[in-house]
PDB file of C-alpha atoms in Angstrom:
ATOM      1  CA  UNK A   1      -0.269   0.111  -0.203  1.00  0.00           C
ATOM      2  CA  UNK A   2       1.653   3.139  -1.188  1.00  0.00           C
ATOM      3  CA  UNK A   3       0.831   6.345   1.182  1.00  0.00           C
ATOM      4  CA  UNK A   4      -1.324   9.063  -0.540  1.00  0.00           C
ATOM      5  CA  UNK A   5       0.831  11.612   1.062  1.00  0.00           C
ATOM      6  CA  UNK A   6       4.192  12.501   3.259  1.00  0.00           C
ATOM      7  CA  UNK A   7       2.086  12.244   6.003  1.00  0.00           C
ATOM      8  CA  UNK A   8       1.818   8.373   5.492  1.00  0.00           C
ATOM      9  CA  UNK A   9      -2.264   8.278   5.852  1.00  0.00           C
ATOM     10  CA  UNK A  10      -3.813   5.248   4.693  1.00  0.00           C
ATOM     11  CA  UNK A  11      -7.385   6.010   3.811  1.00  0.00           C
ATOM     12  CA  UNK A  12     -10.038   3.489   3.549  1.00  0.00           C
ATOM     13  CA  UNK A  13     -11.911   3.332   0.139  1.00  0.00           C
ATOM     14  CA  UNK A  14     -14.909   5.810   0.163  1.00  0.00           C
ATOM     15  CA  UNK A  15     -16.928   3.685  -1.899  1.00  0.00           C
ATOM     16  CA  UNK A  16     -16.288   0.404   0.185  1.00  0.00           C
ATOM     17  CA  UNK A  17     -16.320   1.916   3.320  1.00  0.00           C
ATOM     18  CA  UNK A  18     -19.777   3.659   2.866  1.00  0.00           C
ATOM     19  CA  UNK A  19     -21.060   0.304   1.297  1.00  0.00           C
ATOM     20  CA  UNK A  20     -20.069  -1.324   4.702  1.00  0.00           C
ATOM     21  CA  UNK A  21     -21.446   1.138   6.596  1.00  0.00           C
ATOM     22  CA  UNK A  22     -24.830   1.907   4.868  1.00  0.00           C
ATOM     23  CA  UNK A  23     -25.391  -2.111   4.217  1.00  0.00           C
ATOM     24  CA  UNK A  24     -25.771  -4.640   6.767  1.00  0.00           C
ATOM     25  CA  UNK A  25     -22.884  -7.322   6.645  1.00  0.00           C
ATOM     26  CA  UNK A  26     -25.303 -10.224   7.726  1.00  0.00           C
ATOM     27  CA  UNK A  27     -28.928  -9.956   6.251  1.00  0.00           C
ATOM     28  CA  UNK A  28     -29.964 -12.839   8.421  1.00  0.00           C
ATOM     29  CA  UNK A  29     -28.330 -14.351  11.245  1.00  0.00           C
ATOM     30  CA  UNK A  30     -28.977 -17.245  13.542  1.00  0.00           C
ATOM     31  CA  UNK A  31     -28.148 -16.852  17.230  1.00  0.00           C
ATOM     32  CA  UNK A  32     -27.100 -20.016  19.465  1.00  0.00           C
ATOM     33  CA  UNK A  33     -28.085 -19.313  22.988  1.00  0.00           C
ATOM     34  CA  UNK A  34     -27.372 -21.723  25.502  1.00  0.00           C
ATOM     35  CA  UNK A  35     -29.732 -22.139  28.337  1.00  0.00           C
ATOM     36  CA  UNK A  36     -26.779 -21.424  30.643  1.00  0.00           C
ATOM     37  CA  UNK A  37     -26.727 -17.966  29.385  1.00  0.00           C
ATOM     38  CA  UNK A  38     -29.841 -17.419  30.814  1.00  0.00           C
ATOM     39  CA  UNK A  39     -29.109 -17.961  34.196  1.00  0.00           C
ATOM     40  CA  UNK A  40     -26.437 -15.727  34.806  1.00  0.00           C
ATOM     41  CA  UNK A  41     -24.294 -16.451  38.164  1.00  0.00           C
ATOM     42  CA  UNK A  42     -27.197 -18.475  39.522  1.00  0.00           C
ATOM     43  CA  UNK A  43     -26.824 -22.450  39.828  1.00  0.00           C
ATOM     44  CA  UNK A  44     -30.103 -22.844  37.330  1.00  0.00           C
ATOM     45  CA  UNK A  45     -32.908 -21.342  36.231  1.00  0.00           C
ATOM     46  CA  UNK A  46     -33.486 -17.830  34.274  1.00  0.00           C
ATOM     47  CA  UNK A  47     -32.481 -14.903  35.620  1.00  0.00           C
ATOM     48  CA  UNK A  48     -34.757 -12.068  34.864  1.00  0.00           C
ATOM     49  CA  UNK A  49     -32.602  -9.256  34.492  1.00  0.00           C
ATOM     50  CA  UNK A  50     -30.334 -11.231  32.262  1.00  0.00           C
ATOM     51  CA  UNK A  51     -32.594 -12.337  29.572  1.00  0.00           C
ATOM     52  CA  UNK A  52     -33.995  -8.771  29.676  1.00  0.00           C
ATOM     53  CA  UNK A  53     -30.523  -7.662  28.702  1.00  0.00           C
ATOM     54  CA  UNK A  54     -29.856 -10.072  25.961  1.00  0.00           C
ATOM     55  CA  UNK A  55     -33.597  -9.474  24.437  1.00  0.00           C
ATOM     56  CA  UNK A  56     -33.023  -5.457  24.544  1.00  0.00           C
ATOM     57  CA  UNK A  57     -29.743  -6.382  22.343  1.00  0.00           C
ATOM     58  CA  UNK A  58     -31.702  -8.853  20.337  1.00  0.00           C
ATOM     59  CA  UNK A  59     -34.399  -6.312  19.596  1.00  0.00           C
ATOM     60  CA  UNK A  60     -31.852  -3.504  18.857  1.00  0.00           C
ATOM     61  CA  UNK A  61     -30.188  -5.803  16.087  1.00  0.00           C
ATOM     62  CA  UNK A  62     -33.336  -6.653  14.705  1.00  0.00           C
ATOM     63  CA  UNK A  63     -34.660  -3.076  14.502  1.00  0.00           C
ATOM     64  CA  UNK A  64     -31.592  -2.192  12.569  1.00  0.00           C
ATOM     65  CA  UNK A  65     -32.482  -4.420   9.916  1.00  0.00           C
ATOM     66  CA  UNK A  66     -31.063  -8.078  10.654  1.00  0.00           C
ATOM     67  CA  UNK A  67     -33.435 -10.688  10.663  1.00  0.00           C
ATOM     68  CA  UNK A  68     -32.641 -13.125  13.389  1.00  0.00           C
ATOM     69  CA  UNK A  69     -33.487 -16.846  14.123  1.00  0.00           C
ATOM     70  CA  UNK A  70     -32.506 -18.330  17.498  1.00  0.00           C
ATOM     71  CA  UNK A  71     -31.940 -21.864  18.825  1.00  0.00           C
ATOM     72  CA  UNK A  72     -32.183 -22.005  22.294  1.00  0.00           C
ATOM     73  CA  UNK A  73     -30.562 -24.706  24.665  1.00  0.00           C
ATOM     74  CA  UNK A  74     -31.969 -26.097  28.046  1.00  0.00           C
ATOM     75  CA  UNK A  75     -29.054 -26.744  30.281  1.00  0.00           C
ATOM     76  CA  UNK A  76     -29.987 -23.946  32.916  1.00  0.00           C
ATOM     77  CA  UNK A  77     -33.167 -25.941  33.544  1.00  0.00           C
ATOM     78  CA  UNK A  78     -31.881 -29.672  32.856  1.00  0.00           C
ATOM     79  CA  UNK A  79     -29.283 -29.190  35.003  1.00  0.00           C
ATOM     80  CA  UNK A  80     -31.618 -28.641  38.127  1.00  0.00           C
ATOM     81  CA  UNK A  81     -33.017 -32.078  37.483  1.00  0.00           C
ATOM     82  CA  UNK A  82     -29.426 -33.650  36.294  1.00  0.00           C
ATOM     83  CA  UNK A  83     -28.997 -35.718  39.455  1.00  0.00           C
ATOM     84  CA  UNK A  84     -32.029 -37.401  39.182  1.00  0.00           C
ATOM     85  CA  UNK A  85     -31.237 -38.285  35.517  1.00  0.00           C
ATOM     86  CA  UNK A  86     -28.069 -40.132  36.410  1.00  0.00           C
ATOM     87  CA  UNK A  87     -28.628 -43.892  34.595  1.00  0.00           C
ATOM     88  CA  UNK A  88     -31.443 -42.603  32.649  1.00  0.00           C
ATOM     89  CA  UNK A  89     -31.783 -43.973  29.290  1.00  0.00           C
ATOM     90  CA  UNK A  90     -29.991 -41.534  27.205  1.00  0.00           C
ATOM     91  CA  UNK A  91     -32.902 -40.848  24.559  1.00  0.00           C
ATOM     92  CA  UNK A  92     -35.335 -40.196  27.625  1.00  0.00           C
ATOM     93  CA  UNK A  93     -32.936 -37.779  29.041  1.00  0.00           C
ATOM     94  CA  UNK A  94     -32.613 -36.064  25.689  1.00  0.00           C
ATOM     95  CA  UNK A  95     -36.298 -35.685  25.298  1.00  0.00           C
ATOM     96  CA  UNK A  96     -36.449 -34.065  28.766  1.00  0.00           C
ATOM     97  CA  UNK A  97     -33.947 -31.700  27.493  1.00  0.00           C
ATOM     98  CA  UNK A  98     -36.046 -30.842  24.539  1.00  0.00           C
ATOM     99  CA  UNK A  99     -38.688 -30.096  27.166  1.00  0.00           C
ATOM    100  CA  UNK A 100     -36.395 -27.625  28.805  1.00  0.00           C
ATOM    101  CA  UNK A 101     -35.492 -25.833  25.663  1.00  0.00           C
ATOM    102  CA  UNK A 102     -39.331 -25.156  24.828  1.00  0.00           C
ATOM    103  CA  UNK A 103     -39.731 -23.550  28.523  1.00  0.00           C
ATOM    104  CA  UNK A 104     -36.808 -21.181  27.917  1.00  0.00           C
ATOM    105  CA  UNK A 105     -38.135 -20.699  24.321  1.00  0.00           C
ATOM    106  CA  UNK A 106     -41.342 -19.419  25.722  1.00  0.00           C
ATOM    107  CA  UNK A 107     -39.715 -17.352  28.522  1.00  0.00           C
ATOM    108  CA  UNK A 108     -37.591 -15.789  25.846  1.00  0.00           C
ATOM    109  CA  UNK A 109     -40.743 -15.140  23.748  1.00  0.00           C
ATOM    110  CA  UNK A 110     -42.317 -13.552  26.470  1.00  0.00           C
ATOM    111  CA  UNK A 111     -39.280 -11.274  27.216  1.00  0.00           C
ATOM    112  CA  UNK A 112     -39.360  -9.920  23.500  1.00  0.00           C
ATOM    113  CA  UNK A 113     -43.086  -9.350  23.632  1.00  0.00           C
ATOM    114  CA  UNK A 114     -42.724  -6.976  26.561  1.00  0.00           C
ATOM    115  CA  UNK A 115     -40.016  -5.380  24.847  1.00  0.00           C
ATOM    116  CA  UNK A 116     -42.375  -4.684  21.599  1.00  0.00           C
ATOM    117  CA  UNK A 117     -40.476  -7.222  19.436  1.00  0.00           C
ATOM    118  CA  UNK A 118     -42.661  -9.589  17.632  1.00  0.00           C
ATOM    119  CA  UNK A 119     -41.675 -13.177  17.582  1.00  0.00           C
ATOM    120  CA  UNK A 120     -42.756 -16.849  17.090  1.00  0.00           C
ATOM    121  CA  UNK A 121     -41.730 -20.141  18.839  1.00  0.00           C
ATOM    122  CA  UNK A 122     -41.578 -23.110  16.454  1.00  0.00           C
ATOM    123  CA  UNK A 123     -41.033 -26.525  18.105  1.00  0.00           C
ATOM    124  CA  UNK A 124     -39.507 -29.591  16.617  1.00  0.00           C
ATOM    125  CA  UNK A 125     -41.842 -31.457  18.777  1.00  0.00           C
ATOM    126  CA  UNK A 126     -45.430 -31.158  18.408  1.00  0.00           C
ATOM    127  CA  UNK A 127     -46.625 -29.075  21.285  1.00  0.00           C
ATOM    128  CA  UNK A 128     -49.287 -27.240  19.515  1.00  0.00           C
ATOM    129  CA  UNK A 129     -50.861 -25.385  22.481  1.00  0.00           C
ATOM    130  CA  UNK A 130     -48.158 -23.263  23.197  1.00  0.00           C
ATOM    131  CA  UNK A 131     -45.471 -23.184  19.778  1.00  0.00           C
ATOM    132  CA  UNK A 132     -45.876 -23.696  16.397  1.00  0.00           C
ATOM    133  CA  UNK A 133     -44.635 -27.214  14.767  1.00  0.00           C
ATOM    134  CA  UNK A 134     -41.272 -26.557  12.838  1.00  0.00           C
ATOM    135  CA  UNK A 135     -42.285 -25.617   9.274  1.00  0.00           C
ATOM    136  CA  UNK A 136     -39.404 -24.510   7.204  1.00  0.00           C
ATOM    137  CA  UNK A 137     -41.768 -22.556   4.785  1.00  0.00           C
ATOM    138  CA  UNK A 138     -43.542 -20.540   7.835  1.00  0.00           C
ATOM    139  CA  UNK A 139     -40.419 -19.962   9.460  1.00  0.00           C
ATOM    140  CA  UNK A 140     -38.881 -18.203   6.558  1.00  0.00           C
ATOM    141  CA  UNK A 141     -41.960 -16.030   6.156  1.00  0.00           C
ATOM    142  CA  UNK A 142     -41.791 -15.107   9.911  1.00  0.00           C
ATOM    143  CA  UNK A 143     -38.227 -13.908   9.254  1.00  0.00           C
ATOM    144  CA  UNK A 144     -39.121 -12.133   5.987  1.00  0.00           C
ATOM    145  CA  UNK A 145     -41.933 -10.143   7.687  1.00  0.00           C
ATOM    146  CA  UNK A 146     -39.745  -8.986  10.453  1.00  0.00           C
ATOM    147  CA  UNK A 147     -40.383 -11.656  13.389  1.00  0.00           C
ATOM    148  CA  UNK A 148     -37.772 -12.944  15.436  1.00  0.00           C
ATOM    149  CA  UNK A 149     -38.261 -16.924  15.171  1.00  0.00           C
ATOM    150  CA  UNK A 150     -36.771 -19.291  18.183  1.00  0.00           C
ATOM    151  CA  UNK A 151     -36.640 -22.722  17.523  1.00  0.00           C
ATOM    152  CA  UNK A 152     -37.066 -25.158  20.499  1.00  0.00           C
ATOM    153  CA  UNK A 153     -36.802 -28.796  20.921  1.00  0.00           C
ATOM    154  CA  UNK A 154     -33.493 -29.047  19.094  1.00  0.00           C
ATOM    155  CA  UNK A 155     -33.793 -31.118  15.915  1.00  0.00           C
ATOM    156  CA  UNK A 156     -36.619 -33.234  17.491  1.00  0.00           C
ATOM    157  CA  UNK A 157     -34.572 -36.150  17.809  1.00  0.00           C
ATOM    158  CA  UNK A 158     -32.396 -37.569  20.702  1.00  0.00           C
ATOM    159  CA  UNK A 159     -28.483 -37.745  20.509  1.00  0.00           C
ATOM    160  CA  UNK A 160     -28.370 -34.670  18.759  1.00  0.00           C
ATOM    161  CA  UNK A 161     -27.415 -31.460  20.506  1.00  0.00           C
ATOM    162  CA  UNK A 162     -28.866 -28.026  20.073  1.00  0.00           C
ATOM    163  CA  UNK A 163     -25.257 -27.388  18.324  1.00  0.00           C
ATOM    164  CA  UNK A 164     -26.082 -29.477  15.696  1.00  0.00           C
ATOM    165  CA  UNK A 165     -29.879 -27.869  15.563  1.00  0.00           C
ATOM    166  CA  UNK A 166     -28.216 -24.222  15.310  1.00  0.00           C
ATOM    167  CA  UNK A 167     -26.239 -25.645  12.253  1.00  0.00           C
ATOM    168  CA  UNK A 168     -29.197 -27.455  10.703  1.00  0.00           C
ATOM    169  CA  UNK A 169     -31.363 -24.228  11.065  1.00  0.00           C
ATOM    170  CA  UNK A 170     -29.009 -22.020   9.765  1.00  0.00           C
ATOM    171  CA  UNK A 171     -28.596 -23.878   6.838  1.00  0.00           C
ATOM    172  CA  UNK A 172     -31.917 -24.433   6.391  1.00  0.00           C
ATOM    173  CA  UNK A 173     -32.930 -20.589   6.904  1.00  0.00           C
ATOM    174  CA  UNK A 174     -30.189 -19.613   4.579  1.00  0.00           C
ATOM    175  CA  UNK A 175     -28.497 -17.415   7.185  1.00  0.00           C
ATOM    176  CA  UNK A 176     -25.305 -15.361   6.576  1.00  0.00           C
ATOM    177  CA  UNK A 177     -23.666 -16.569   9.693  1.00  0.00           C
ATOM    178  CA  UNK A 178     -24.280 -18.502  13.132  1.00  0.00           C
ATOM    179  CA  UNK A 179     -23.153 -16.606  16.253  1.00  0.00           C
ATOM    180  CA  UNK A 180     -22.656 -18.862  19.182  1.00  0.00           C
ATOM    181  CA  UNK A 181     -23.097 -17.037  22.500  1.00  0.00           C
ATOM    182  CA  UNK A 182     -20.879 -18.357  25.326  1.00  0.00           C
ATOM    183  CA  UNK A 183     -19.272 -17.032  28.733  1.00  0.00           C
ATOM    184  CA  UNK A 184     -16.232 -16.229  26.786  1.00  0.00           C
ATOM    185  CA  UNK A 185     -15.409 -13.936  23.830  1.00  0.00           C
ATOM    186  CA  UNK A 186     -14.055 -16.470  21.471  1.00  0.00           C
ATOM    187  CA  UNK A 187     -12.127 -19.933  21.043  1.00  0.00           C
ATOM    188  CA  UNK A 188      -9.525 -20.804  22.838  1.00  0.00           C
ATOM    189  CA  UNK A 189      -6.601 -23.513  23.054  1.00  0.00           C
ATOM    190  CA  UNK A 190      -8.176 -24.598  26.622  1.00  0.00           C
ATOM    191  CA  UNK A 191     -10.598 -23.455  29.172  1.00  0.00           C
ATOM    192  CA  UNK A 192      -9.855 -19.863  29.721  1.00  0.00           C
ATOM    193  CA  UNK A 193     -11.920 -20.090  32.967  1.00  0.00           C
ATOM    194  CA  UNK A 194      -9.773 -22.949  34.420  1.00  0.00           C
ATOM    195  CA  UNK A 195      -6.279 -22.436  32.537  1.00  0.00           C
ATOM    196  CA  UNK A 196      -4.957 -18.832  32.598  1.00  0.00           C
ATOM    197  CA  UNK A 197      -2.486 -20.038  30.065  1.00  0.00           C
ATOM    198  CA  UNK A 198      -4.890 -20.448  27.137  1.00  0.00           C
ATOM    199  CA  UNK A 199      -4.546 -18.659  24.154  1.00  0.00           C
ATOM    200  CA  UNK A 200      -7.435 -16.898  22.255  1.00  0.00           C
ATOM    201  CA  UNK A 201      -7.476 -17.786  18.183  1.00  0.00           C
ATOM    202  CA  UNK A 202      -8.059 -15.045  16.083  1.00  0.00           C
ATOM    203  CA  UNK A 203      -9.405 -17.409  13.388  1.00  0.00           C
ATOM    204  CA  UNK A 204      -9.748 -20.914  13.091  1.00  0.00           C
ATOM    205  CA  UNK A 205     -10.835 -23.443  10.300  1.00  0.00           C
ATOM    206  CA  UNK A 206     -13.449 -26.037  11.418  1.00  0.00           C
ATOM    207  CA  UNK A 207     -11.042 -28.838  10.531  1.00  0.00           C
ATOM    208  CA  UNK A 208      -8.738 -27.587  13.060  1.00  0.00           C
ATOM    209  CA  UNK A 209     -11.554 -27.146  15.545  1.00  0.00           C
ATOM    210  CA  UNK A 210     -12.581 -31.041  15.216  1.00  0.00           C
ATOM    211  CA  UNK A 211      -8.837 -32.236  15.193  1.00  0.00           C
ATOM    212  CA  UNK A 212      -8.043 -30.380  18.186  1.00  0.00           C
ATOM    213  CA  UNK A 213     -11.257 -31.334  19.763  1.00  0.00           C
ATOM    214  CA  UNK A 214     -11.796 -27.697  21.152  1.00  0.00           C
ATOM    215  CA  UNK A 215     -15.521 -28.279  21.752  1.00  0.00           C
ATOM    216  CA  UNK A 216     -16.567 -25.132  20.507  1.00  0.00           C
ATOM    217  CA  UNK A 217     -19.165 -26.978  19.300  1.00  0.00           C
ATOM    218  CA  UNK A 218     -19.880 -30.880  18.942  1.00  0.00           C
ATOM    219  CA  UNK A 219     -17.896 -32.469  15.839  1.00  0.00           C
ATOM    220  CA  UNK A 220     -21.340 -33.031  14.153  1.00  0.00           C
ATOM    221  CA  UNK A 221     -22.500 -29.309  14.278  1.00  0.00           C
ATOM    222  CA  UNK A 222     -18.832 -28.278  13.135  1.00  0.00           C
ATOM    223  CA  UNK A 223     -18.739 -30.805  10.393  1.00  0.00           C
ATOM    224  CA  UNK A 224     -22.231 -29.403   8.842  1.00  0.00           C
ATOM    225  CA  UNK A 225     -21.237 -25.488   9.267  1.00  0.00           C
ATOM    226  CA  UNK A 226     -17.902 -26.685   7.323  1.00  0.00           C
ATOM    227  CA  UNK A 227     -19.431 -28.864   4.559  1.00  0.00           C
ATOM    228  CA  UNK A 228     -22.139 -25.951   4.162  1.00  0.00           C
ATOM    229  CA  UNK A 229     -19.442 -23.423   4.195  1.00  0.00           C
ATOM    230  CA  UNK A 230     -21.130 -21.251   6.925  1.00  0.00           C
ATOM    231  CA  UNK A 231     -19.548 -18.757   8.874  1.00  0.00           C
ATOM    232  CA  UNK A 232     -19.167 -19.224  12.767  1.00  0.00           C
ATOM    233  CA  UNK A 233     -18.411 -16.714  15.575  1.00  0.00           C
ATOM    234  CA  UNK A 234     -18.204 -16.999  18.834  1.00  0.00           C
ATOM    235  CA  UNK A 235     -18.691 -14.031  21.273  1.00  0.00           C
ATOM    236  CA  UNK A 236     -19.447 -13.596  25.071  1.00  0.00           C
ATOM    237  CA  UNK A 237     -23.029 -13.004  25.902  1.00  0.00           C
ATOM    238  CA  UNK A 238     -21.871 -12.481  29.333  1.00  0.00           C
ATOM    239  CA  UNK A 239     -20.377  -8.993  28.028  1.00  0.00           C
ATOM    240  CA  UNK A 240     -23.518  -6.371  28.208  1.00  0.00           C
ATOM    241  CA  UNK A 241     -23.422  -5.180  24.550  1.00  0.00           C
ATOM    242  CA  UNK A 242     -21.427  -7.764  23.174  1.00  0.00           C
ATOM    243  CA  UNK A 243     -24.056  -8.900  20.202  1.00  0.00           C
ATOM    244  CA  UNK A 244     -24.862  -5.207  19.464  1.00  0.00           C
ATOM    245  CA  UNK A 245     -21.304  -4.271  19.237  1.00  0.00           C
ATOM    246  CA  UNK A 246     -20.258  -6.941  16.699  1.00  0.00           C
ATOM    247  CA  UNK A 247     -23.059  -6.174  14.299  1.00  0.00           C
ATOM    248  CA  UNK A 248     -22.921  -2.437  15.135  1.00  0.00           C
ATOM    249  CA  UNK A 249     -19.370  -2.113  13.354  1.00  0.00           C
ATOM    250  CA  UNK A 250     -21.060  -2.556  10.191  1.00  0.00           C
ATOM    251  CA  UNK A 251     -24.857  -0.981  11.040  1.00  0.00           C
ATOM    252  CA  UNK A 252     -24.666   2.727  11.131  1.00  0.00           C
ATOM    253  CA  UNK A 253     -25.623   4.897   8.265  1.00  0.00           C
ATOM    254  CA  UNK A 254     -22.057   6.617   7.863  1.00  0.00           C
ATOM    255  CA  UNK A 255     -18.504   5.635   8.517  1.00  0.00           C
ATOM    256  CA  UNK A 256     -16.912   5.641  12.116  1.00  0.00           C
ATOM    257  CA  UNK A 257     -13.787   5.199  13.727  1.00  0.00           C
ATOM    258  CA  UNK A 258     -15.333   2.177  15.637  1.00  0.00           C
ATOM    259  CA  UNK A 259     -15.076   0.052  12.475  1.00  0.00           C
ATOM    260  CA  UNK A 260     -11.542  -0.711  13.015  1.00  0.00           C
ATOM    261  CA  UNK A 261     -11.511  -1.172  17.067  1.00  0.00           C
ATOM    262  CA  UNK A 262     -11.409  -4.872  17.026  1.00  0.00           C
ATOM    263  CA  UNK A 263      -8.337  -4.869  14.452  1.00  0.00           C
ATOM    264  CA  UNK A 264      -4.991  -6.255  15.404  1.00  0.00           C
ATOM    265  CA  UNK A 265      -1.754  -5.663  13.655  1.00  0.00           C
ATOM    266  CA  UNK A 266       1.389  -7.831  13.497  1.00  0.00           C
ATOM    267  CA  UNK A 267       4.028  -5.683  14.785  1.00  0.00           C
ATOM    268  CA  UNK A 268       7.563  -6.778  15.359  1.00  0.00           C
ATOM    269  CA  UNK A 269       6.279 -10.413  15.758  1.00  0.00           C
ATOM    270  CA  UNK A 270       3.454  -9.528  18.173  1.00  0.00           C
ATOM    271  CA  UNK A 271      -0.082  -9.023  17.473  1.00  0.00           C
ATOM    272  CA  UNK A 272      -1.134  -5.434  19.072  1.00  0.00           C
ATOM    273  CA  UNK A 273      -4.386  -3.313  18.686  1.00  0.00           C
ATOM    274  CA  UNK A 274      -4.585  -1.254  15.466  1.00  0.00           C
ATOM    275  CA  UNK A 275      -4.958   1.856  17.698  1.00  0.00           C
ATOM    276  CA  UNK A 276      -1.630   1.063  18.989  1.00  0.00           C
ATOM    277  CA  UNK A 277       0.591   1.273  15.754  1.00  0.00           C
ATOM    278  CA  UNK A 278      -1.928   4.143  14.199  1.00  0.00           C
ATOM    279  CA  UNK A 279      -3.964   7.096  14.581  1.00  0.00           C
ATOM    280  CA  UNK A 280      -7.582   6.302  13.406  1.00  0.00           C
ATOM    281  CA  UNK A 281      -9.570   9.622  12.252  1.00  0.00           C
ATOM    282  CA  UNK A 282     -13.087  10.292  10.502  1.00  0.00           C
ATOM    283  CA  UNK A 283     -11.856  12.130   7.267  1.00  0.00           C
ATOM    284  CA  UNK A 284     -15.369  12.849   6.313  1.00  0.00           C
ATOM    285  CA  UNK A 285     -18.591  10.883   6.423  1.00  0.00           C
ATOM    286  CA  UNK A 286     -17.726   8.503   4.209  1.00  0.00           C
ATOM    287  CA  UNK A 287     -13.781   8.164   4.540  1.00  0.00           C
ATOM    288  CA  UNK A 288     -11.867   6.635   7.613  1.00  0.00           C
ATOM    289  CA  UNK A 289      -8.019   7.975   7.821  1.00  0.00           C
ATOM    290  CA  UNK A 290      -5.663   5.431   9.135  1.00  0.00           C
ATOM    291  CA  UNK A 291      -2.106   7.346   9.889  1.00  0.00           C
ATOM    292  CA  UNK A 292       0.371   4.685  10.826  1.00  0.00           C
ATOM    293  CA  UNK A 293       3.110   6.186  13.203  1.00  0.00           C
ATOM    294  CA  UNK A 294       5.977   4.203  11.205  1.00  0.00           C
ATOM    295  CA  UNK A 295       5.854   4.062   7.326  1.00  0.00           C
ATOM    296  CA  UNK A 296       6.956   0.510   7.450  1.00  0.00           C
ATOM    297  CA  UNK A 297       3.729  -0.588   9.356  1.00  0.00           C
ATOM    298  CA  UNK A 298       1.618   0.489   6.041  1.00  0.00           C
ATOM    299  CA  UNK A 299       1.795  -3.105   4.761  1.00  0.00           C
ATOM    300  CA  UNK A 300       1.112  -4.651   7.668  1.00  0.00           C
ATOM    301  CA  UNK A 301      -1.937  -2.392   8.588  1.00  0.00           C
ATOM    302  CA  UNK A 302      -3.233  -2.815   4.696  1.00  0.00           C
ATOM    303  CA  UNK A 303      -3.336  -6.787   5.506  1.00  0.00           C
ATOM    304  CA  UNK A 304      -5.230  -6.339   8.871  1.00  0.00           C
ATOM    305  CA  UNK A 305      -7.716  -4.684   7.207  1.00  0.00           C
ATOM    306  CA  UNK A 306      -8.194  -6.483   4.078  1.00  0.00           C
ATOM    307  CA  UNK A 307      -8.173  -9.693   6.215  1.00  0.00           C
ATOM    308  CA  UNK A 308     -11.052  -8.312   8.416  1.00  0.00           C
ATOM    309  CA  UNK A 309     -14.341  -9.405   8.291  1.00  0.00           C
ATOM    310  CA  UNK A 310     -15.579  -5.703   7.235  1.00  0.00           C
ATOM    311  CA  UNK A 311     -15.278  -5.874   3.734  1.00  0.00           C
ATOM    312  CA  UNK A 312     -13.265  -2.762   3.462  1.00  0.00           C
ATOM    313  CA  UNK A 313     -10.665  -2.264   0.617  1.00  0.00           C
ATOM    314  CA  UNK A 314      -7.883   0.375   1.719  1.00  0.00           C
ATOM    315  CA  UNK A 315      -6.638   2.892  -0.659  1.00  0.00           C
TER     316      UNK A 315
END
């Protein structure tokens, strides 16, 4: 990348920046929400303030023009009965888990209703008094009409996790990306809650995740995502604003410096935030200026921008 002037200021292509700022990066997403995410720091159950915060973020993203489907787990409820399920037939236990996801889906739907967000619950198990049966065409129509669709009861089959259900429904709904909400901000070499030396991956292939048994999702779900060329992103739902922040980087109607907040640049063998090696400014409503402190860093800055998921081309 050649600097446009002696000040070594790298300008993002105004057309590309404007396109990314005005057009959603993802038209339709699937959010995989674990049951544990709803219980906060409680041992089991649903914590009202936690579900209300999650719903507020979902509502903001939906009102910004993104179609949202959700696959929800049931661990927060099943955990309470797990001791009594010890030694139980696996299929029976799995069906109990599916019923737990239906309970969570109804609670999420009610919270969305209170937040003035229209939604529908579709269940893979027939329970017509409280939820629609899963019908692909109807689910697609709900999404197109601006409703959040909550998929409950997993795939409706024992021996398959809600992770696999997320990959399956994501493919059926034609989503642009599957966002998996967890308690950590990405995929690590080990559980960062237990191993302080765990290192976070910036990017990872599905094959690497399967071979290394990283447990970000079960192997069946990862293989389905891989085979169907679906994008998967892991983020922390425990951080207030995390979902909104990730999508907001491409959701505003004008360029803004926050688009580049998450970028890291290779500098002398280390990965450092872009803000440590360059000054980022808003040159005008359509142009972001990036001025590396050292001209030698321009190729690295250019590479970081090109390799990001923002769809921007530095000029």
